[in-house]
Coordinates of C-alpha atoms in Angstrom, one line a residue:
M1 CA -62.6 46.0 50.4
S2 CA -64.1 49.5 47.8
G3 CA -67.6 51.3 47.4
G4 CA -69.8 50.8 44.6
G5 CA -73.6 49.6 45.7
S6 CA -74.5 46.1 44.9
R7 CA -72.1 45.4 42.5
A8 CA -69.8 45.9 45.0
A9 CA -71.0 44.0 48.0
N10 CA -71.3 41.1 45.7
F11 CA -67.9 41.3 44.2
S12 CA -66.9 41.2 47.6
A13 CA -68.5 39.0 48.9
A14 CA -66.7 35.9 45.9
V15 CA -63.8 37.9 46.0
L16 CA -64.0 36.3 50.6
S17 CA -65.1 33.2 49.1
E18 CA -62.4 32.1 47.0
L19 CA -60.0 33.8 49.6
Q20 CA -61.0 32.0 52.0
R21 CA -61.4 29.2 50.0
Y22 CA -57.5 29.1 49.9
G23 CA -57.2 30.0 53.6
F24 CA -56.4 32.8 52.7
L25 CA -59.2 34.5 54.4
Q26 CA -58.2 32.4 58.1
H27 CA -55.2 34.8 58.8
A28 CA -56.6 38.4 58.5
T29 CA -56.8 41.0 61.3
A30 CA -58.2 43.5 59.7
L31 CA -61.5 44.0 56.9
S32 CA -61.5 47.2 56.5
S33 CA -64.7 49.0 53.8
V34 CA -66.3 51.9 52.4
S35 CA -69.9 52.1 51.1
G36 CA -71.0 49.1 49.5
G37 CA -68.5 46.8 50.9
S38 CA -69.6 47.5 53.8
L39 CA -72.1 45.8 53.4
T40 CA -70.2 42.5 52.9
A41 CA -68.2 43.2 55.1
A42 CA -70.3 43.5 58.1
Y43 CA -72.1 40.9 57.5
Y44 CA -68.8 38.3 57.5
G45 CA -68.0 40.9 61.2
L46 CA -71.4 38.7 62.3
H47 CA -71.8 35.5 60.6
G48 CA -67.8 34.5 59.0
Q49 CA -67.8 32.0 61.5
T50 CA -70.7 29.8 60.5
E51 CA -70.0 27.2 57.4
Q52 CA -72.8 29.2 55.3
W53 CA -71.9 32.3 55.7
S54 CA -71.6 32.7 51.9
A55 CA -73.7 31.1 50.5
D56 CA -76.4 33.3 52.5
L57 CA -75.3 36.0 52.0
R58 CA -74.6 35.6 48.0
T59 CA -78.5 35.0 48.1
K60 CA -78.8 37.8 50.3
L61 CA -77.1 40.4 48.3
R62 CA -79.6 39.7 44.8
A63 CA -82.1 42.0 46.8
N64 CA -83.2 45.3 44.9
F65 CA -82.7 47.5 48.1
E66 CA -84.4 50.6 45.8
S67 CA -86.6 48.9 45.4
L68 CA -86.9 48.0 49.0
L69 CA -86.3 51.9 50.2
I70 CA -88.7 53.0 47.4
R71 CA -91.5 50.6 48.8
R72 CA -91.0 52.0 52.6
S73 CA -90.9 55.3 51.7
L74 CA -94.6 55.4 50.1
N75 CA -95.7 54.4 53.4
P76 CA -97.5 57.3 55.6
Y77 CA -96.2 56.7 58.5
I78 CA -92.9 57.2 56.8
W79 CA -94.0 60.8 56.0
V80 CA -95.5 61.1 58.7
Q81 CA -92.7 60.5 60.7
I82 CA -90.5 62.9 58.3
L83 CA -92.9 65.5 58.8
L84 CA -92.6 65.2 62.3
T85 CA -89.1 64.0 63.6
D86 CA -85.7 64.0 61.7
F87 CA -86.3 60.5 59.9
D88 CA -84.8 60.9 56.6
R89 CA -83.9 58.3 53.8
S90 CA -80.9 57.4 55.2
D91 CA -83.4 55.6 58.7
I92 CA -84.9 54.3 55.5
M93 CA -82.3 52.5 53.4
R94 CA -80.7 51.5 57.6
E95 CA -84.1 49.6 58.8
V96 CA -83.1 48.0 54.6
F97 CA -80.6 46.5 55.8
D98 CA -80.8 45.6 58.9
M99 CA -84.0 43.9 57.9
I100 CA -82.0 42.1 54.7
L101 CA -78.6 41.2 56.5
F102 CA -78.2 42.8 59.8
G103 CA -81.5 42.5 61.9
R104 CA -81.7 44.8 64.4
A105 CA -77.3 43.2 65.5
T106 CA -75.3 46.0 66.7
F107 CA -71.5 46.6 67.3
G108 CA -71.6 44.1 70.4
E109 CA -72.1 41.3 68.8
F110 CA -68.7 40.7 65.8
R111 CA -66.5 38.8 66.8
H112 CA -62.9 40.1 68.7
S113 CA -61.6 38.3 64.6
P114 CA -60.8 39.8 61.8
R115 CA -61.6 43.2 63.2
I116 CA -64.5 45.1 61.6
L117 CA -62.7 48.9 60.4
I118 CA -66.1 50.5 58.5
N119 CA -64.8 54.0 57.0
A120 CA -67.5 57.4 56.8
T121 CA -65.8 60.6 56.4
S122 CA -67.2 63.9 58.9
H123 CA -68.3 66.8 57.7
S124 CA -68.0 68.2 61.1
R125 CA -64.4 68.3 60.6
G126 CA -64.1 69.1 57.7
G127 CA -64.4 65.8 54.9
V128 CA -61.3 64.1 57.4
P129 CA -62.2 60.0 57.9
F130 CA -64.1 59.2 60.6
I131 CA -63.8 55.3 61.5
F132 CA -66.4 53.3 63.5
T133 CA -64.0 52.4 66.3
D134 CA -64.0 52.3 70.2
E135 CA -61.2 55.0 70.2
N136 CA -63.2 57.0 67.9
F137 CA -66.5 56.5 70.2
A138 CA -64.7 57.8 73.1
M139 CA -64.1 60.8 71.5
L140 CA -67.6 61.5 71.2
G141 CA -68.7 60.5 74.6
S142 CA -70.3 57.0 73.7
R143 CA -69.3 53.2 72.8
L144 CA -69.8 51.7 69.9
D145 CA -70.5 48.5 71.6
A146 CA -74.3 49.6 71.0
Y147 CA -74.0 51.4 67.5
P148 CA -76.2 49.7 65.2
I149 CA -74.1 48.2 62.5
S150 CA -76.8 49.1 59.9
S151 CA -76.4 52.7 61.1
A152 CA -72.3 52.8 60.9
V153 CA -72.6 51.0 56.9
M154 CA -75.4 53.7 56.1
A155 CA -73.2 56.6 57.5
S156 CA -70.7 54.2 55.0
A157 CA -72.3 54.4 51.7
A158 CA -74.4 57.6 52.3
Y159 CA -73.5 59.0 48.8
P160 CA -74.1 62.6 48.6
G161 CA -78.0 63.3 46.6
A162 CA -79.0 60.0 47.1
F163 CA -79.0 59.6 50.5
S164 CA -79.2 62.6 53.4
D165 CA -75.8 62.6 55.8
V166 CA -76.0 59.5 59.6
T167 CA -75.3 62.2 62.5
L168 CA -73.5 61.1 66.2
R169 CA -73.9 63.2 68.7
N170 CA -71.3 64.8 70.4
Y171 CA -71.2 64.1 74.0
A172 CA -67.7 64.6 74.7
R173 CA -68.1 68.6 73.5
E174 CA -71.6 69.4 74.5
K175 CA -72.0 72.8 76.7
S176 CA -74.7 75.0 78.7
G177 CA -76.8 72.1 77.3
A178 CA -76.5 72.7 73.8
L179 CA -76.1 70.3 71.2
I180 CA -73.9 69.3 69.3
Y181 CA -73.6 67.2 66.0
E182 CA -70.8 64.4 64.4
H183 CA -72.7 63.7 60.9
L184 CA -71.7 61.7 58.2
Y185 CA -71.9 60.7 54.9
D186 CA -69.9 57.6 52.1
G187 CA -66.8 57.5 53.1
G188 CA -65.7 56.9 49.5
I189 CA -64.8 60.9 49.5
N190 CA -61.9 60.1 51.2
D191 CA -60.9 56.9 50.1
N192 CA -62.8 54.5 48.3
L193 CA -60.4 51.2 49.1
G194 CA -60.9 51.6 52.4
I195 CA -57.1 51.5 52.1
T196 CA -55.8 54.2 53.7
T197 CA -57.2 53.3 57.0
L198 CA -55.4 49.4 56.5
L199 CA -51.9 51.3 55.8
K200 CA -51.8 53.4 59.1
A201 CA -53.2 50.7 61.1
V202 CA -49.7 49.1 59.9
D203 CA -47.9 52.1 61.1
R204 CA -49.0 51.9 64.7
A205 CA -48.3 48.3 65.2
E206 CA -44.8 48.0 63.0
E207 CA -43.9 51.6 66.3
E208 CA -46.3 49.2 69.3
V209 CA -45.5 45.3 68.5
G210 CA -42.8 45.5 66.1
L211 CA -44.9 44.2 63.4
R212 CA -42.3 42.1 61.0
G213 CA -44.8 41.9 57.3
C214 CA -48.2 42.9 56.3
F215 CA -50.2 41.2 53.3
L216 CA -53.2 44.1 52.1
F217 CA -56.0 43.0 49.6
V218 CA -57.7 46.0 47.8
I219 CA -60.9 44.5 46.8
D220 CA -61.6 47.1 43.8
A221 CA -64.4 47.0 42.2
Q222 CA -64.4 50.6 40.0
P223 CA -64.9 50.1 36.5
R224 CA -62.2 51.9 35.4
L225 CA -62.3 52.9 31.5
T226 CA -59.7 53.5 29.9
E227 CA -58.4 54.9 26.3
Q228 CA -57.3 51.0 26.3
H229 CA -61.0 49.3 26.5
E230 CA -63.3 51.6 25.8
S231 CA -64.4 50.8 22.6
V232 CA -64.7 46.7 23.9
I233 CA -67.0 47.8 26.4
R234 CA -68.8 50.3 24.2
G235 CA -68.4 50.3 21.0
P236 CA -65.9 51.5 18.4
E237 CA -68.5 55.4 19.1
P238 CA -68.9 56.5 22.1
Q239 CA -71.7 56.6 23.5
A240 CA -73.9 58.5 26.9
L241 CA -73.0 57.0 29.8
T242 CA -76.7 56.8 31.2
V243 CA -80.0 55.7 29.0
D244 CA -82.3 58.2 28.4
P245 CA -84.3 58.2 31.9
D246 CA -87.6 58.4 30.7
S247 CA -87.4 55.4 29.3
Q248 CA -87.7 53.2 31.4
P249 CA -90.3 54.0 34.0
S250 CA -89.0 53.0 37.2
S251 CA -86.4 55.5 36.8
K252 CA -89.1 58.4 36.9
L253 CA -89.8 57.1 40.7
I254 CA -85.8 57.4 41.4
R255 CA -85.4 60.4 39.9
F256 CA -88.0 62.4 41.9
L257 CA -86.6 61.1 44.3
I258 CA -83.0 61.3 43.7
N259 CA -81.4 64.1 42.4
P260 CA -79.1 62.2 39.3
N261 CA -77.2 65.5 38.3
A262 CA -75.4 65.0 42.0
L263 CA -75.4 62.2 41.6
H264 CA -73.6 61.7 38.0
A265 CA -71.2 64.5 39.4
A266 CA -70.1 62.6 43.1
D267 CA -69.5 60.0 40.9
V268 CA -66.8 61.7 38.3
L269 CA -65.0 63.2 41.9
F270 CA -64.9 60.0 42.9
Q271 CA -63.4 57.9 40.1
R272 CA -60.7 60.0 39.8
Y273 CA -59.9 60.3 43.8
H274 CA -59.8 56.7 43.3
A275 CA -57.1 57.0 40.2
Y276 CA -54.7 59.8 43.1
L277 CA -55.4 57.1 45.5
L278 CA -53.7 54.0 43.4
R279 CA -51.4 56.6 41.3
D280 CA -49.9 56.9 44.9
L281 CA -49.9 53.2 45.6
G282 CA -47.9 52.4 42.4
L283 CA -51.2 50.7 41.5
N284 CA -52.9 52.8 38.9
D285 CA -51.8 50.2 36.1
T286 CA -53.9 47.2 36.0
S287 CA -52.6 46.3 33.0
S288 CA -49.4 45.8 34.4
D289 CA -48.8 43.2 37.2
P290 CA -51.7 43.9 40.0
Y291 CA -49.0 42.0 42.9
Q292 CA -46.9 44.1 44.4
E293 CA -45.2 45.6 47.3
I294 CA -44.7 49.3 49.0
T295 CA -42.3 50.5 52.5
V296 CA -41.4 54.0 52.6
A297 CA -39.2 53.4 49.2
R298 CA -42.6 54.0 47.4
R299 CA -42.6 58.3 48.9
L300 CA -46.2 57.9 50.0
P301 CA -48.2 60.1 51.2
L302 CA -48.0 60.6 54.6
R303 CA -52.1 60.4 54.9
L304 CA -51.4 57.1 53.5
G305 CA -48.9 56.8 56.8
S306 CA -45.3 57.0 54.4
R307 CA -43.6 56.2 58.2
I308 CA -44.2 52.5 56.5
T309 CA -40.6 50.8 56.1
I310 CA -41.6 46.6 56.4
P311 CA -42.6 46.0 53.5
C312 CA -46.7 45.8 52.5
N313 CA -47.1 43.0 49.9
V314 CA -50.6 44.0 48.2
W315 CA -52.7 42.1 45.6
H316 CA -55.1 43.7 43.8
I317 CA -57.8 42.1 42.6
S318 CA -60.4 44.9 40.3
L319 CA -62.9 44.6 38.3
A320 CA -61.0 46.5 35.8
R321 CA -58.2 44.4 34.8
L322 CA -60.4 42.0 33.1
M323 CA -60.4 44.8 30.7
T324 CA -57.1 44.4 30.0
P325 CA -54.8 42.2 27.5
S326 CA -54.2 39.4 30.2
F327 CA -58.4 38.1 30.4
A328 CA -58.4 39.0 26.7
D329 CA -60.2 35.5 26.0
Y330 CA -63.1 36.9 29.2
Q331 CA -63.6 40.8 28.3
S332 CA -66.9 40.1 26.0
A333 CA -68.6 37.2 27.3
I334 CA -67.5 37.9 31.4
G335 CA -65.8 41.6 31.4
S336 CA -67.2 44.6 29.8
R337 CA -70.6 43.4 31.2
V338 CA -68.8 43.2 34.8
N339 CA -67.2 46.6 34.5
R340 CA -71.0 48.2 33.2
I341 CA -73.2 47.1 36.4
P342 CA -74.1 50.8 37.6
T343 CA -73.1 51.8 41.6
R344 CA -76.5 51.4 42.7
F345 CA -78.0 49.7 45.7
T346 CA -79.1 46.9 42.9
L347 CA -78.2 44.2 40.3
V348 CA -79.0 46.0 36.3
D349 CA -78.2 46.5 33.9
S350 CA -78.7 47.9 30.6
D351 CA -79.4 44.7 28.6
G352 CA -82.5 43.5 31.2
R353 CA -80.3 40.9 32.8
T354 CA -81.7 39.1 36.4
P355 CA -79.9 40.3 39.3
E356 CA -79.0 36.5 39.7
A357 CA -77.8 36.5 36.6
L358 CA -75.2 39.5 36.9
Q359 CA -74.7 38.5 40.3
D360 CA -73.5 35.3 38.6
L361 CA -71.2 37.1 35.8
L362 CA -69.7 38.6 39.3
Y363 CA -68.2 36.2 41.5
E364 CA -67.6 34.6 37.9
A365 CA -65.3 37.1 37.7
A366 CA -63.8 36.5 41.3
D367 CA -62.2 33.9 40.6
L368 CA -61.2 34.6 37.1
L369 CA -58.6 36.9 38.9
V370 CA -57.6 34.6 41.8
S371 CA -56.7 32.0 40.0
K372 CA -56.2 32.6 36.5
D373 CA -54.5 35.5 36.1
R374 CA -52.0 35.0 33.6
T375 CA -48.7 36.9 36.3
A376 CA -49.7 34.0 39.2
P377 CA -50.2 36.6 42.3
L378 CA -52.1 33.2 43.3
R379 CA -49.0 31.9 43.6
Q380 CA -46.9 35.1 44.6
A381 CA -49.3 35.1 48.1
C382 CA -49.3 31.1 48.5
E383 CA -44.8 32.0 48.6
W384 CA -45.4 35.1 50.9
F385 CA -47.4 32.9 53.8
T386 CA -45.6 29.9 53.7
R387 CA -42.5 31.4 53.9
H388 CA -43.8 33.4 57.0
G389 CA -45.2 30.4 58.6
L390 CA -48.9 30.6 58.1
R391 CA -51.0 27.9 55.9
V392 CA -52.9 28.1 53.1
N393 CA -54.2 25.6 50.5
C394 CA -52.3 26.3 47.1

């Protein structure tokens, strides 16, 4: 489940709802998430066993997390905390996540299945991935079950330039009373899809328990604006990616709190690495069949778990696919609109649509991509599950 702010959180929730409708989700053993997708993954880990989890989450994800962040930031008591302690903007957003979604729940309150794997990046270890697991917390001399879910989600979503890093105390390495910390920020720097974590888990499971096969649903909320469909999204003449910030009074306050140049620079790097990762997986061409089979024969780099010898079937459910010929009938009404929703923790667009309207578009997009793709990935997925003795509603 990819990053992408509220766009990714809502799209991930919509696709999970579709996968549950067809009976795939009940067979999931793990959900791996990054940044905005982690809001949905964590909520599902807490409430997915209830009948109303999807409807409840849909209502909650309409929230303007940015507005709540700004409102709390203007509280004088918060500024006292910032000046006198190490409290920062990430802590404020963590409190917003708790207020809307998590209610101060900890990892010990997650269900046992599917396993929730929240991805961040460790600055302290030179930018390597950090996944919130019992094993990694044991290496820090700590326990994951008592750790707040909202803090892990915040670490996964700590976008450079927008938020401060999230710190974990490393008890295992402390010497002579010196305090040592693990500094974490956005997991998208390493893998904005969360798929590397799953491939490495497949690698271990194949070796340890004799895994016979795997199926990966890649929920990708990254809008990939290629030359092929750029004219559909922006019109025949290239236009600026952003509007004049001074034309929107609310943007002035956001620019005061967050450096937009840093955000744009980081966003370019995220998009480029995202393209490299898809290329390594053989999924970079959104106009081709989104249903693939990957094995060691694809010569996957070692970081992707290249020792895998069993076939892993992959269904790449991507917003960018709505801008391909397979969805020509929907490009103007849905595809171009959802691909223009910016990466922010609120649902907005340049046309002034309401959060409810944008959320409806993202849910329509999920329905189209899962149920109406002309290349029939749904049929292929149903056949795979049935062939492996797993019951689905196809």
